[in-house]
Amino acid sequence: MNLEQQKSIIEANKQKIQAIQSQIQQQADYQKDFYENVVKPQNRNFEQSIDNMLLEIQDQSSKKEDTKLQQQYKYDLLLLISEMKQIYDYNQAISNQIMQAKQISTDNLKQANEQLKLMQKLKQK
């Protein structure tokens, strides 16, 4: 294999690495946007809703006499809070997975950059 063929192969590999870098960066940007615009606001909304419901239950509990309807309302509210907490936990798990995927993407991007630098050094030789 002559020098021109080697340079051609190195250039082709360089272009492949740059394409992969671009894809990795696009995926990382998408994951960040999804986390910032979807998951994070949902988590804040759930936290606020849970806090509001707990305050409402405390207000109701401060009254001496509860009717059956009020007791049922409290029970339903506690069930709803429990379900919302499960959804919140699920969203947190998704957030964690997104952050892990972002870290993997960043690591892959660093590796691709290192490979590109090595190929450029080889090309210069």
mmCIF file of C-alpha atoms in Angstrom:
data_model
loop_
_atom_site.group_PDB
_atom_site.id
_atom_site.type_symbol
_atom_site.label_atom_id
_atom_site.label_comp_id
_atom_site.label_asym_id
_atom_site.label_seq_id
_atom_site.Cartn_x
_atom_site.Cartn_y
_atom_site.Cartn_z
ATOM 1 C CA MET A 1 0.000 0.000 0.000
ATOM 2 C CA ASN A 2 1.565 3.264 -1.053
ATOM 3 C CA LEU A 3 1.541 6.591 0.744
ATOM 4 C CA GLU A 4 -1.316 8.044 -1.330
ATOM 5 C CA GLN A 5 -3.555 5.057 -0.533
ATOM 6 C CA GLN A 6 -2.761 5.421 3.166
ATOM 7 C CA LYS A 7 -3.584 9.140 3.048
ATOM 8 C CA SER A 8 -6.828 8.355 1.246
ATOM 9 C CA ILE A 9 -7.815 5.776 3.882
ATOM 10 C CA ILE A 10 -6.910 8.181 6.696
ATOM 11 C CA GLU A 11 -8.992 10.932 5.086
ATOM 12 C CA ALA A 12 -11.980 8.583 4.675
ATOM 13 C CA ASN A 13 -11.685 7.519 8.322
ATOM 14 C CA LYS A 14 -11.420 11.163 9.363
ATOM 15 C CA GLN A 15 -14.676 11.941 7.553
ATOM 16 C CA LYS A 16 -16.381 8.935 9.173
ATOM 17 C CA ILE A 17 -15.235 10.069 12.621
ATOM 18 C CA GLN A 18 -16.470 13.605 11.966
ATOM 19 C CA ALA A 19 -19.870 12.232 10.917
ATOM 20 C CA ILE A 20 -20.018 10.135 14.094
ATOM 21 C CA GLN A 21 -19.023 13.179 16.163
ATOM 22 C CA SER A 22 -21.837 15.148 14.597
ATOM 23 C CA GLN A 23 -24.370 12.394 15.324
ATOM 24 C CA ILE A 24 -23.174 12.086 18.926
ATOM 25 C CA GLN A 25 -23.429 15.841 19.425
ATOM 26 C CA GLN A 26 -26.934 15.938 17.919
ATOM 27 C CA GLN A 27 -28.055 13.126 20.236
ATOM 28 C CA ALA A 28 -26.529 14.841 23.273
ATOM 29 C CA ASP A 29 -28.262 18.113 22.329
ATOM 30 C CA TYR A 30 -31.591 16.316 21.874
ATOM 31 C CA GLN A 31 -31.239 14.567 25.237
ATOM 32 C CA LYS A 32 -30.382 17.824 26.975
ATOM 33 C CA ASP A 33 -33.343 19.632 25.365
ATOM 34 C CA PHE A 34 -35.707 16.790 26.282
ATOM 35 C CA TYR A 35 -34.519 16.834 29.879
ATOM 36 C CA GLU A 36 -34.699 20.628 30.189
ATOM 37 C CA ASN A 37 -38.019 21.111 28.371
ATOM 38 C CA VAL A 38 -40.003 17.975 29.268
ATOM 39 C CA VAL A 39 -38.713 16.041 32.253
ATOM 40 C CA LYS A 40 -37.571 18.900 34.473
ATOM 41 C CA PRO A 41 -40.838 20.913 34.204
ATOM 42 C CA GLN A 42 -42.905 17.773 34.835
ATOM 43 C CA ASN A 43 -40.886 17.032 37.947
ATOM 44 C CA ARG A 44 -41.398 20.594 39.214
ATOM 45 C CA ASN A 45 -45.143 20.355 38.530
ATOM 46 C CA PHE A 46 -45.390 17.051 40.392
ATOM 47 C CA GLU A 47 -43.458 18.403 43.356
ATOM 48 C CA GLN A 48 -45.722 21.451 43.529
ATOM 49 C CA SER A 49 -48.904 19.381 43.164
ATOM 50 C CA ILE A 50 -47.831 16.977 45.893
ATOM 51 C CA ASP A 51 -46.981 19.878 48.217
ATOM 52 C CA ASN A 52 -50.355 21.524 47.548
ATOM 53 C CA MET A 53 -52.252 18.304 48.216
ATOM 54 C CA LEU A 54 -50.385 17.667 51.444
ATOM 55 C CA LEU A 55 -51.191 21.202 52.611
ATOM 56 C CA GLU A 56 -54.835 20.639 51.751
ATOM 57 C CA ILE A 57 -54.892 17.405 53.756
ATOM 58 C CA GLN A 58 -53.299 19.177 56.717
ATOM 59 C CA ASP A 59 -55.894 21.939 56.516
ATOM 60 C CA GLN A 60 -58.690 19.374 56.445
ATOM 61 C CA SER A 61 -57.128 17.438 59.318
ATOM 62 C CA SER A 62 -57.073 20.490 61.548
ATOM 63 C CA LYS A 63 -60.867 20.491 61.599
ATOM 64 C CA LYS A 64 -62.284 18.425 64.425
ATOM 65 C CA GLU A 65 -65.057 16.531 62.730
ATOM 66 C CA ASP A 66 -64.752 14.715 59.448
ATOM 67 C CA THR A 67 -67.747 13.529 57.554
ATOM 68 C CA LYS A 68 -67.567 10.288 55.612
ATOM 69 C CA LEU A 69 -67.279 12.330 52.442
ATOM 70 C CA GLN A 70 -64.299 14.240 53.837
ATOM 71 C CA GLN A 71 -62.653 10.988 54.924
ATOM 72 C CA GLN A 72 -63.169 9.529 51.453
ATOM 73 C CA TYR A 73 -61.778 12.717 49.936
ATOM 74 C CA LYS A 74 -58.630 12.466 52.083
ATOM 75 C CA TYR A 75 -58.206 8.807 51.190
ATOM 76 C CA ASP A 76 -58.594 9.541 47.461
ATOM 77 C CA LEU A 77 -56.160 12.416 47.762
ATOM 78 C CA LEU A 78 -53.573 10.209 49.447
ATOM 79 C CA LEU A 79 -53.972 7.601 46.696
ATOM 80 C CA LEU A 80 -53.521 10.292 44.076
ATOM 81 C CA ILE A 81 -50.412 11.576 45.826
ATOM 82 C CA SER A 82 -49.047 8.046 45.904
ATOM 83 C CA GLU A 83 -49.628 7.645 42.165
ATOM 84 C CA MET A 84 -48.082 11.032 41.458
ATOM 85 C CA LYS A 85 -45.061 10.069 43.529
ATOM 86 C CA GLN A 86 -44.649 6.925 41.415
ATOM 87 C CA ILE A 87 -44.803 9.017 38.238
ATOM 88 C CA TYR A 88 -42.322 11.466 39.736
ATOM 89 C CA ASP A 89 -39.962 8.593 40.604
ATOM 90 C CA TYR A 90 -40.343 7.251 37.067
ATOM 91 C CA ASN A 91 -39.493 10.683 35.642
ATOM 92 C CA GLN A 92 -36.472 10.849 37.931
ATOM 93 C CA ALA A 93 -35.327 7.451 36.635
ATOM 94 C CA ILE A 94 -35.716 8.707 33.064
ATOM 95 C CA SER A 95 -33.755 11.830 33.992
ATOM 96 C CA ASN A 96 -30.973 9.684 35.386
ATOM 97 C CA GLN A 97 -30.907 7.567 32.226
ATOM 98 C CA ILE A 98 -30.756 10.692 30.076
ATOM 99 C CA MET A 99 -27.868 12.041 32.110
ATOM 100 C CA GLN A 100 -26.059 8.684 31.832
ATOM 101 C CA ALA A 101 -26.643 8.620 28.069
ATOM 102 C CA LYS A 102 -25.343 12.171 27.834
ATOM 103 C CA GLN A 103 -22.204 11.157 29.730
ATOM 104 C CA ILE A 104 -21.720 8.181 27.409
ATOM 105 C CA SER A 105 -22.195 10.471 24.402
ATOM 106 C CA THR A 106 -19.634 12.886 25.818
ATOM 107 C CA ASP A 107 -17.188 10.038 26.440
ATOM 108 C CA ASN A 108 -17.721 8.739 22.897
ATOM 109 C CA LEU A 109 -17.151 12.225 21.520
ATOM 110 C CA LYS A 110 -13.879 12.506 23.446
ATOM 111 C CA GLN A 111 -12.745 9.125 22.122
ATOM 112 C CA ALA A 112 -13.640 10.127 18.570
ATOM 113 C CA ASN A 113 -11.669 13.362 18.979
ATOM 114 C CA GLU A 114 -8.658 11.413 20.249
ATOM 115 C CA GLN A 115 -8.863 9.048 17.286
ATOM 116 C CA LEU A 116 -9.109 12.007 14.933
ATOM 117 C CA LYS A 117 -5.993 13.576 16.457
ATOM 118 C CA LEU A 118 -4.111 10.284 16.106
ATOM 119 C CA MET A 119 -5.151 9.991 12.473
ATOM 120 C CA GLN A 120 -4.061 13.549 11.801
ATOM 121 C CA LYS A 121 -0.655 12.772 13.323
ATOM 122 C CA LEU A 122 -0.390 9.683 11.130
ATOM 123 C CA LYS A 123 -1.377 11.718 8.102
ATOM 124 C CA GLN A 124 1.368 14.234 8.822
ATOM 125 C CA LYS A 125 4.011 11.491 8.897
#
